Tab-separated table of C-alpha atoms and ligand atoms in Angstrom:
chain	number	residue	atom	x	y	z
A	1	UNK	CA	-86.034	-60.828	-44.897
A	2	UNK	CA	-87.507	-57.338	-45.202
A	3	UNK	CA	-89.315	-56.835	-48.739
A	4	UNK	CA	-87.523	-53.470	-48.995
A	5	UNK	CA	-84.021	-55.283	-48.891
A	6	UNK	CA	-84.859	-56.756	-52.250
A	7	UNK	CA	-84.769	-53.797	-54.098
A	8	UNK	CA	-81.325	-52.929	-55.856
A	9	UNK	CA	-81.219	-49.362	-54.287
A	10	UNK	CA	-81.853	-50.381	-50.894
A	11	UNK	CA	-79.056	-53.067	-51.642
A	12	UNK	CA	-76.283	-50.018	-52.611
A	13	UNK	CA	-77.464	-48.263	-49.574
A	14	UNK	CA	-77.132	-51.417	-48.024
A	15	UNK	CA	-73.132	-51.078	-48.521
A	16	UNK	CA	-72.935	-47.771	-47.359
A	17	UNK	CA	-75.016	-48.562	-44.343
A	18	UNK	CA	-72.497	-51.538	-43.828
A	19	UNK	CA	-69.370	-49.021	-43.936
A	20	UNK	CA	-70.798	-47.140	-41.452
A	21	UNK	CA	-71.460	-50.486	-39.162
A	22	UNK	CA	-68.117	-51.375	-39.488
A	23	UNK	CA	-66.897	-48.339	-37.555
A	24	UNK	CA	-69.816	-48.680	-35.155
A	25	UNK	CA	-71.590	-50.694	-32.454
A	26	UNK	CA	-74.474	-52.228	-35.195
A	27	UNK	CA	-72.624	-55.451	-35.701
A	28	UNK	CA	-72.364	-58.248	-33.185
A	29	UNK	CA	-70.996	-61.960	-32.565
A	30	UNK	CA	-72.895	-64.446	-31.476
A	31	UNK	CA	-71.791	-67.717	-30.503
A	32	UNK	CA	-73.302	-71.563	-31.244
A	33	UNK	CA	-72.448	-74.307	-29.249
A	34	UNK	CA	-71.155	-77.141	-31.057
A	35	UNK	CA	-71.641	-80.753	-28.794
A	36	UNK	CA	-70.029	-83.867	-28.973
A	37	UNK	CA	-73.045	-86.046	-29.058
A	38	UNK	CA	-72.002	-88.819	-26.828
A	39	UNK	CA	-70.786	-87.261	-23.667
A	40	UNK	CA	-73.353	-83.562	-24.374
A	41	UNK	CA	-70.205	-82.169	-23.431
A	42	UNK	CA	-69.578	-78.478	-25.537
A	43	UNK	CA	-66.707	-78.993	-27.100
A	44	UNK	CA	-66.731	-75.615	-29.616
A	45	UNK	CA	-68.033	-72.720	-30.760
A	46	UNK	CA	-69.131	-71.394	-34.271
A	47	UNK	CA	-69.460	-67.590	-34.308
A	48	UNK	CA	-71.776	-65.903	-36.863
A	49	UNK	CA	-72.198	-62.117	-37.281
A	50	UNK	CA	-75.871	-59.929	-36.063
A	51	UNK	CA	-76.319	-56.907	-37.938
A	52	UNK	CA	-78.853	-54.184	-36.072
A	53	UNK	CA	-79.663	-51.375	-38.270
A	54	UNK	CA	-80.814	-48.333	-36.378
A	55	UNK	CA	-84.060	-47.914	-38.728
A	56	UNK	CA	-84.219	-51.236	-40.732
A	57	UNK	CA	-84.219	-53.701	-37.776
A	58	UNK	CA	-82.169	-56.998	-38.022
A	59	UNK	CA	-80.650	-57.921	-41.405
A	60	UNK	CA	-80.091	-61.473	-42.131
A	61	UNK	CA	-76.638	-62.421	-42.495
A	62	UNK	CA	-76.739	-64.244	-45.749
A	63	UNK	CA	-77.875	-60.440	-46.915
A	64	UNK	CA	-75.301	-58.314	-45.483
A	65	UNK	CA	-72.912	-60.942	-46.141
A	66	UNK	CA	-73.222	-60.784	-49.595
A	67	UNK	CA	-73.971	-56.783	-49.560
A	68	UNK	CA	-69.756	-57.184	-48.023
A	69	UNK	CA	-69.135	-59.160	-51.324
A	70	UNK	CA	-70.204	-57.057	-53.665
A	71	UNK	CA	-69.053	-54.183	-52.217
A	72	UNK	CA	-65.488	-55.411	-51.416
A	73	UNK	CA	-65.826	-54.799	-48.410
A	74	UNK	CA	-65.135	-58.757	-47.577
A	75	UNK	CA	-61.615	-58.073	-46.222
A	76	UNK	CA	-62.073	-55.392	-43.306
A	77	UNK	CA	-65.848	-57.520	-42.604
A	78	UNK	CA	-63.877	-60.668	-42.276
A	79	UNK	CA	-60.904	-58.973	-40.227
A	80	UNK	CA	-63.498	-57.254	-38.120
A	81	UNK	CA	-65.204	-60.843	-37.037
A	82	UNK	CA	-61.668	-62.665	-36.850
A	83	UNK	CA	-60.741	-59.864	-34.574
A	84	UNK	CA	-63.556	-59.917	-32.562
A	85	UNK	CA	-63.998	-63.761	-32.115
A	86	UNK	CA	-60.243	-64.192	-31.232
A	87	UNK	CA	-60.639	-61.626	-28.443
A	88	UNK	CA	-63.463	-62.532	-26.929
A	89	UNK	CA	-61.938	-66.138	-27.205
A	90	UNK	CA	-58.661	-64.679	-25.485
A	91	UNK	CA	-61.024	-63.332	-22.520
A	92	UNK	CA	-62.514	-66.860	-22.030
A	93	UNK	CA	-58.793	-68.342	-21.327
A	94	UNK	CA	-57.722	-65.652	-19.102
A	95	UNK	CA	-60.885	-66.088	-16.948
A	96	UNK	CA	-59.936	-70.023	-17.186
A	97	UNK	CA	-62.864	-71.289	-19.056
A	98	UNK	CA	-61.949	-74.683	-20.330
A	99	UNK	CA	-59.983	-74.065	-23.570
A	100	UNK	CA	-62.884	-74.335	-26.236
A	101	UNK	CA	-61.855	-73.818	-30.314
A	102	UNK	CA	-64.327	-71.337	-31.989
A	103	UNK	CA	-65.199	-71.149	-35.594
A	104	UNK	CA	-65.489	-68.203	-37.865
A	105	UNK	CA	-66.994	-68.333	-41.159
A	106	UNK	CA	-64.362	-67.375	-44.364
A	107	UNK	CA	-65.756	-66.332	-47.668
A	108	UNK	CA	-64.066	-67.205	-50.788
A	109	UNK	CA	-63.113	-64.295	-51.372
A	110	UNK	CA	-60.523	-64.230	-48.534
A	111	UNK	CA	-59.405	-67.530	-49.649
A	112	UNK	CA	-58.499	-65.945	-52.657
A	113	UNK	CA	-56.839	-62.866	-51.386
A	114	UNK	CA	-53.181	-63.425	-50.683
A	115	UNK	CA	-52.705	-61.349	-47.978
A	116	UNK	CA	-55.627	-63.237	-46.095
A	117	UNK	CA	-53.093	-65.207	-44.116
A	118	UNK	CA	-51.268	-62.277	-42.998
A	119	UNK	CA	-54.284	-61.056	-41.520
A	120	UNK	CA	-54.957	-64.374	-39.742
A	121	UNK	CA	-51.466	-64.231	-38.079
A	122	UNK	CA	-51.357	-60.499	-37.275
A	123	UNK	CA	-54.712	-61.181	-35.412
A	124	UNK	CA	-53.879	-63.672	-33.547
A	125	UNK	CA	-50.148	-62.408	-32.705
A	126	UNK	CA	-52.687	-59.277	-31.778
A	127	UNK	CA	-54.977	-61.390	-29.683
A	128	UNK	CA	-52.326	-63.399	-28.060
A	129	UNK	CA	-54.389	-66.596	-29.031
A	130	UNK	CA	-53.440	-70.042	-29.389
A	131	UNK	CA	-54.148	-70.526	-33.211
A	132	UNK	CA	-55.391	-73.988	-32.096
A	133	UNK	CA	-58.234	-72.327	-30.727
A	134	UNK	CA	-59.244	-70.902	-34.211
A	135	UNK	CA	-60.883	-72.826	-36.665
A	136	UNK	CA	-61.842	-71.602	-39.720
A	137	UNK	CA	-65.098	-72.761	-42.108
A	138	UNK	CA	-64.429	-72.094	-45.993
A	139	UNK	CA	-68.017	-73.702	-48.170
A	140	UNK	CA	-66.378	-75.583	-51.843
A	141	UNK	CA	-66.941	-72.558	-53.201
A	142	UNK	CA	-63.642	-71.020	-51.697
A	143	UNK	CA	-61.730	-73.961	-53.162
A	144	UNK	CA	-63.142	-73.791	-56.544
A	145	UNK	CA	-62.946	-69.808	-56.438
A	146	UNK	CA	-59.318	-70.097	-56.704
A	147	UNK	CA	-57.437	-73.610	-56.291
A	148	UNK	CA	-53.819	-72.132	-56.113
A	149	UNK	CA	-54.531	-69.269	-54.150
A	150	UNK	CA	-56.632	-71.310	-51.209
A	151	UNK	CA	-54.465	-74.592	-51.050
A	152	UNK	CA	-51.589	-72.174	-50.438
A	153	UNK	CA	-53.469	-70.283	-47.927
A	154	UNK	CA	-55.282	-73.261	-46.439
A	155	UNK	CA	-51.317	-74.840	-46.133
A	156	UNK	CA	-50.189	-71.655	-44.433
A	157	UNK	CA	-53.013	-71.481	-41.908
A	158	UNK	CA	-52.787	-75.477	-41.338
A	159	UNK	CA	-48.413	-75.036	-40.526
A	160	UNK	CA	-49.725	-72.213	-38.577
A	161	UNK	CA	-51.500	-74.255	-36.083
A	162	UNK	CA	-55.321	-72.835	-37.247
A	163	UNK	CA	-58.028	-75.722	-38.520
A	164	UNK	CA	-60.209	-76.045	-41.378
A	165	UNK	CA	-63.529	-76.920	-41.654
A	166	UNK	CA	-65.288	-77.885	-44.572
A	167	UNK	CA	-68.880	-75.841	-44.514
A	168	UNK	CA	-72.228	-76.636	-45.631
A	169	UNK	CA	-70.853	-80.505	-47.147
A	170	UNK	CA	-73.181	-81.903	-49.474
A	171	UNK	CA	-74.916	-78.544	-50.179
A	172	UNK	CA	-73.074	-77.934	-53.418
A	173	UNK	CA	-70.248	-80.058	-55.351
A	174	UNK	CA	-69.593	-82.787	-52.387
A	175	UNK	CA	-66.132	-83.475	-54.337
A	176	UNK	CA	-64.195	-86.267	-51.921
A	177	UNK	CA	-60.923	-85.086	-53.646
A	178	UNK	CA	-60.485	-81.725	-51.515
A	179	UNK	CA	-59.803	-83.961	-48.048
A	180	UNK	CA	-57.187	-85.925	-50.265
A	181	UNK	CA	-55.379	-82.358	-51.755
A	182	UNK	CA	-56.130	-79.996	-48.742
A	183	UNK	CA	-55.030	-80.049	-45.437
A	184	UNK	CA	-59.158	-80.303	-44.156
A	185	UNK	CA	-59.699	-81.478	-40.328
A	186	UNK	CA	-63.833	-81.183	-40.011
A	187	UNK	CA	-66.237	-82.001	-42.273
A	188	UNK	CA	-69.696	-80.103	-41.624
A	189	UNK	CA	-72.722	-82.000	-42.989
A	190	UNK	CA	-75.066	-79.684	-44.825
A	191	UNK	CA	-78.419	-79.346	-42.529
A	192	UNK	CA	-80.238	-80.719	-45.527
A	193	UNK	CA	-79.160	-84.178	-45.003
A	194	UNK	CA	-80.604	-83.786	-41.942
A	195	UNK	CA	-84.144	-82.369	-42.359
A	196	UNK	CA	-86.129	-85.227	-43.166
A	197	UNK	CA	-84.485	-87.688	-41.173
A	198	UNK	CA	-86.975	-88.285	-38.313
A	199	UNK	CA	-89.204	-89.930	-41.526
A	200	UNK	CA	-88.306	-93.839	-41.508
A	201	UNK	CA	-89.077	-94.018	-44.748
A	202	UNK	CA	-86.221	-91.996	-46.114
A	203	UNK	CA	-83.803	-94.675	-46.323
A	204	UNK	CA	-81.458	-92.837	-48.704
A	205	UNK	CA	-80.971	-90.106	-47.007
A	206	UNK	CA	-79.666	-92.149	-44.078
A	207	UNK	CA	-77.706	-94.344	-45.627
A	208	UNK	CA	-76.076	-91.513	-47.114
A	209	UNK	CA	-74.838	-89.622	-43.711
A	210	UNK	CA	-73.844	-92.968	-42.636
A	211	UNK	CA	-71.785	-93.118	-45.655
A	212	UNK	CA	-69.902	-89.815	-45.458
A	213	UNK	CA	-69.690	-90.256	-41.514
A	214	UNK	CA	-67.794	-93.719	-42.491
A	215	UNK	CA	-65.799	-91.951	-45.352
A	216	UNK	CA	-64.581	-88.517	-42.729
A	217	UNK	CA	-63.822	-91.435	-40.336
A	218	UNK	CA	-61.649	-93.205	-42.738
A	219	UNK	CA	-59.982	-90.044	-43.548
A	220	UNK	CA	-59.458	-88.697	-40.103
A	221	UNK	CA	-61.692	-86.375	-39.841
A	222	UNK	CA	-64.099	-84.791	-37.582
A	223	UNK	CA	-67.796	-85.295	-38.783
A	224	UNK	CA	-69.953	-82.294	-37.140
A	225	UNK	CA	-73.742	-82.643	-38.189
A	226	UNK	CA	-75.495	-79.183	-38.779
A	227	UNK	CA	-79.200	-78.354	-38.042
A	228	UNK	CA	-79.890	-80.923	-35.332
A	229	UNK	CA	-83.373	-79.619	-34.659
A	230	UNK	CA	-84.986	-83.090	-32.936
A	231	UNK	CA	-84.507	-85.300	-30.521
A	232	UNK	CA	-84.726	-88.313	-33.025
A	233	UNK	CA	-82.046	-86.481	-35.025
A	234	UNK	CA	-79.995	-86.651	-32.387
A	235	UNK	CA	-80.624	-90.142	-31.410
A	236	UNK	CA	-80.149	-91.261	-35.424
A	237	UNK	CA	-76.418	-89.433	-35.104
A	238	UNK	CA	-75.387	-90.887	-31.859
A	239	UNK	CA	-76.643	-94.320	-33.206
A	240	UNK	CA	-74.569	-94.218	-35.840
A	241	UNK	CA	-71.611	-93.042	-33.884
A	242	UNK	CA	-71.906	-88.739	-35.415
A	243	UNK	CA	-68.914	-87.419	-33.002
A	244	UNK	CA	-70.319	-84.056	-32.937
A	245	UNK	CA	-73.582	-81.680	-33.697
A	246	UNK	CA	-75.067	-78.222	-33.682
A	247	UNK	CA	-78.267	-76.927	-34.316
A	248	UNK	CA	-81.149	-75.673	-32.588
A	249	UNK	CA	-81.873	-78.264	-30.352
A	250	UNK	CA	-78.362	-78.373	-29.071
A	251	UNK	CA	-78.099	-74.693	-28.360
A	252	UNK	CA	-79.338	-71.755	-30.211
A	253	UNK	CA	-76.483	-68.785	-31.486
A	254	UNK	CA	-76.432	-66.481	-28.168
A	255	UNK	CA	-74.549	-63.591	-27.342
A	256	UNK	CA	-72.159	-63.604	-25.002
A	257	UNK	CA	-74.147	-62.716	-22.039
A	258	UNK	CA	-76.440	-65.848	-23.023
A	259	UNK	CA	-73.615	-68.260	-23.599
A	260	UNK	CA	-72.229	-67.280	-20.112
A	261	UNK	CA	-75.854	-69.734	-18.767
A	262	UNK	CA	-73.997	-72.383	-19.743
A	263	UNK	CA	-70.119	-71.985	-20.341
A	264	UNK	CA	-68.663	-71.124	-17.382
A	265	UNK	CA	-65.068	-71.410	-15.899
A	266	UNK	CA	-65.707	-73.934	-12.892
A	267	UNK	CA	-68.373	-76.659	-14.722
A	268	UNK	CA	-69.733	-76.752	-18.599
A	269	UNK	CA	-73.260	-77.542	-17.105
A	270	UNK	CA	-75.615	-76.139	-14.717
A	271	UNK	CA	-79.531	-76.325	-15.061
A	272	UNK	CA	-80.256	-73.426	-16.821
A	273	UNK	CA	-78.757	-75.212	-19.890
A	274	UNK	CA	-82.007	-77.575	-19.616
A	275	UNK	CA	-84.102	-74.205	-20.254
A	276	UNK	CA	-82.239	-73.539	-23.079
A	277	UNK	CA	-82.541	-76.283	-25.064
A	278	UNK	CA	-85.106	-79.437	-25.032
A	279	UNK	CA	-82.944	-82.207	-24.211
A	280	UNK	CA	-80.294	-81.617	-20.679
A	281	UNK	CA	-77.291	-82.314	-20.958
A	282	UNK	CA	-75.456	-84.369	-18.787
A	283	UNK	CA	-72.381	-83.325	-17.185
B	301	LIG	P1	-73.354	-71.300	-41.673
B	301	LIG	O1	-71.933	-70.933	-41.514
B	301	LIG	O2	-73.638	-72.630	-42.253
B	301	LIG	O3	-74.000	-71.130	-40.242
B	301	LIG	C1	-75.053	-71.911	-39.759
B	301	LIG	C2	-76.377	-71.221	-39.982
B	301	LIG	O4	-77.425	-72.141	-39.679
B	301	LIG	C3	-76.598	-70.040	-39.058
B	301	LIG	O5	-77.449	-69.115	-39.739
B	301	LIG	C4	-77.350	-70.657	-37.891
B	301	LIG	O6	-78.122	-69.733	-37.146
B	301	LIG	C5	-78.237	-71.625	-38.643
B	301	LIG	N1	-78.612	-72.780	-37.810
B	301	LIG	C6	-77.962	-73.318	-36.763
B	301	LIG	N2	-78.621	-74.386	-36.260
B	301	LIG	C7	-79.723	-74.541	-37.034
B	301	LIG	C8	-80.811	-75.463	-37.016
B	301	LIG	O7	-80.892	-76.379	-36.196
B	301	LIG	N3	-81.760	-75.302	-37.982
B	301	LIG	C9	-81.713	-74.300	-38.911
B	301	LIG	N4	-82.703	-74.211	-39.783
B	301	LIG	N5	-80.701	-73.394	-38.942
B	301	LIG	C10	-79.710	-73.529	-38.020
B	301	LIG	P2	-77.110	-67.569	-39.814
B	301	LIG	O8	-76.479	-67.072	-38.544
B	301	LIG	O9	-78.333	-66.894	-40.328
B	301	LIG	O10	-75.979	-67.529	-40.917
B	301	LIG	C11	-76.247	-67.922	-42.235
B	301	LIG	C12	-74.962	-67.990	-43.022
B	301	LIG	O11	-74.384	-66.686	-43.131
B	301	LIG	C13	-73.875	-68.843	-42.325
B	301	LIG	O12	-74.112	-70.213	-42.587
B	301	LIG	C14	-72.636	-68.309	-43.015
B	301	LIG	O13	-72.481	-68.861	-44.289
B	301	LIG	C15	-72.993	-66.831	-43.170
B	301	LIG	N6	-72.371	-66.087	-42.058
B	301	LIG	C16	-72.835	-65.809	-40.812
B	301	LIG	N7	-71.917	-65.104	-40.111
B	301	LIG	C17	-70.851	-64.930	-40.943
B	301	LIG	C18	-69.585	-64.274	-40.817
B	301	LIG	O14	-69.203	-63.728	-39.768
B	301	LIG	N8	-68.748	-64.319	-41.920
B	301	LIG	C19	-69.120	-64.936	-43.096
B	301	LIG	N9	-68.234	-64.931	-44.122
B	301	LIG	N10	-70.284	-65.573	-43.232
B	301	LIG	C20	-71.148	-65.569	-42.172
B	302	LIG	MG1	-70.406	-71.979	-40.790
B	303	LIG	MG1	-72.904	-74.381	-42.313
């Protein structure tokens, strides 16, 4: 992060800055594979937002996300990404790309906004996308924000044929009792369990991913393991039978033009993948 974007009047500039992103071509998608970890096939997408400021150079998204916040300007940010993500999803299908779900982050905010699901549909009616090729991630936060509001929404959106994903688990609350009261498909393990995993002596911190990848199982849900950065990461998941992963080693967020190395409509694999990313993956 730029020094400058810590002080509070570069921050309220920050929002007017943002406004004037919205209606131009300073923000960007890019997309991160998602891999199930057994066959290294890609099986989805997560899409996070690239802000380019003309004179302040790339902001980091946990900045101008919560610039959009603060500003209220979380709606039309949110609509712009859904919008964008479900189109460029739409353009995959019609050039017959293997039908691949892609994720966009929510923040609680729109969980608590009741016309949030309204938006959803209009966008994808819009789009002309399967809603089972949108997923949506929402952090704890978005539950405890505003219980009513989001189980209503999150019931809505699960009816409408759109899935859930449970962000960044572990990172805050961990509370098992939102799979049992909301209609939650994917679990996302917080990177953190992750990081020190390579050392053998962390015992706990094994036994615990084995533990929640035993309790999503139970449940029915999809375990997807964020910030795989190593190979023995990777190995560790797969050993103990982690359906899916994404990080850095697994594929970097690229733009469109990036992603098309390596999703393709004819074959998911072809050997510029192996450039990308340290370990190949098999077809
Ligand atoms: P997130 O949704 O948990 O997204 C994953 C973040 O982890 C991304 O950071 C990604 O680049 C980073 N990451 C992926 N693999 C690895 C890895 O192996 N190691 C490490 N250290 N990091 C990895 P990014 O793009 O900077 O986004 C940060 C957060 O900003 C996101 O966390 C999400 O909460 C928020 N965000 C990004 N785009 C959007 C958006 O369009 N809407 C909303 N509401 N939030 C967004
Ligand atoms: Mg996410
Ligand atoms: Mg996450």
């Amino acid at each position: 992060m730029e020094p400058a974007i810590e002080n509070s009047h570069f921050c309220s500039t920050l929002s007017d800055e943002l406004e004037k992103a919205l209606q131009s071509e300073q923000l960007r998608l890019v997309y991160q594979p998602q891999q199930n970890l057994a066959s290294r096939q890609l099986v989805g997408l997560e899409a996070l937002a690239r802000w380019t400021h003309p004179v302040y150079g790339n902001i980091e998204p946990t900045v101008f996300i919560d610039v959009a916040e603060k500003s209220g300007m979380m709606k039309r940010f949110t609509r712009w990404v859904l919008y964008q993500a479900c189109l460029q999803n739409i353009s995959w299908q019609k050039r017959g790309y293997k039908p691949l779900r892609v994720a966009v982050n929510v923040s609680p905010s729109n969980f608590a906004d009741t016309g949030f699901v309204d938006d959803v549909a209009n966008i994808l009616k819009q789009t002309r996308l399967d809603p089972h090729l949108l997923e949506l991630e929402l952090t704890e936060c978005a539950i405890f924000q505003n219980r009513a509001t989001a189980a209503e929404s999150m019931q809505r959106l699960s009816e409408m044929g759109v899935s859930l994903a449970l962000d960044d688990f572990g990172s805050g609350y961990a509370s098992m009792s939102h799979f049992k009261y909301f209609p939650i498909n994917r679990l996302k393990l917080d990177r953190t369990f992750l990081c020190d995993l390579p050392d053998s002596r962390c015992m706990k911190g094994k036994r615990i991913v084995e533990a929640i990848l035993m309790f999503a199982r139970h449940m029915g849900l999809e375990t997807v393991a964020e910030g795989v950065e190593n190979e023995s990461q990777r190995k560790f998941l797969q050993e103990i039978g982690c359906p899916v992963g994404q990080g850095f080693l697994l594929g970097t967020p690229m733009s469109v033009d990036e992603l098309a190395t390596i999703y393709r409509p004819a074959t998911f694999f072809n050997s510029s993948w192996a450039r990308k990313v340290p370990s190949p993956l098999s077809a």
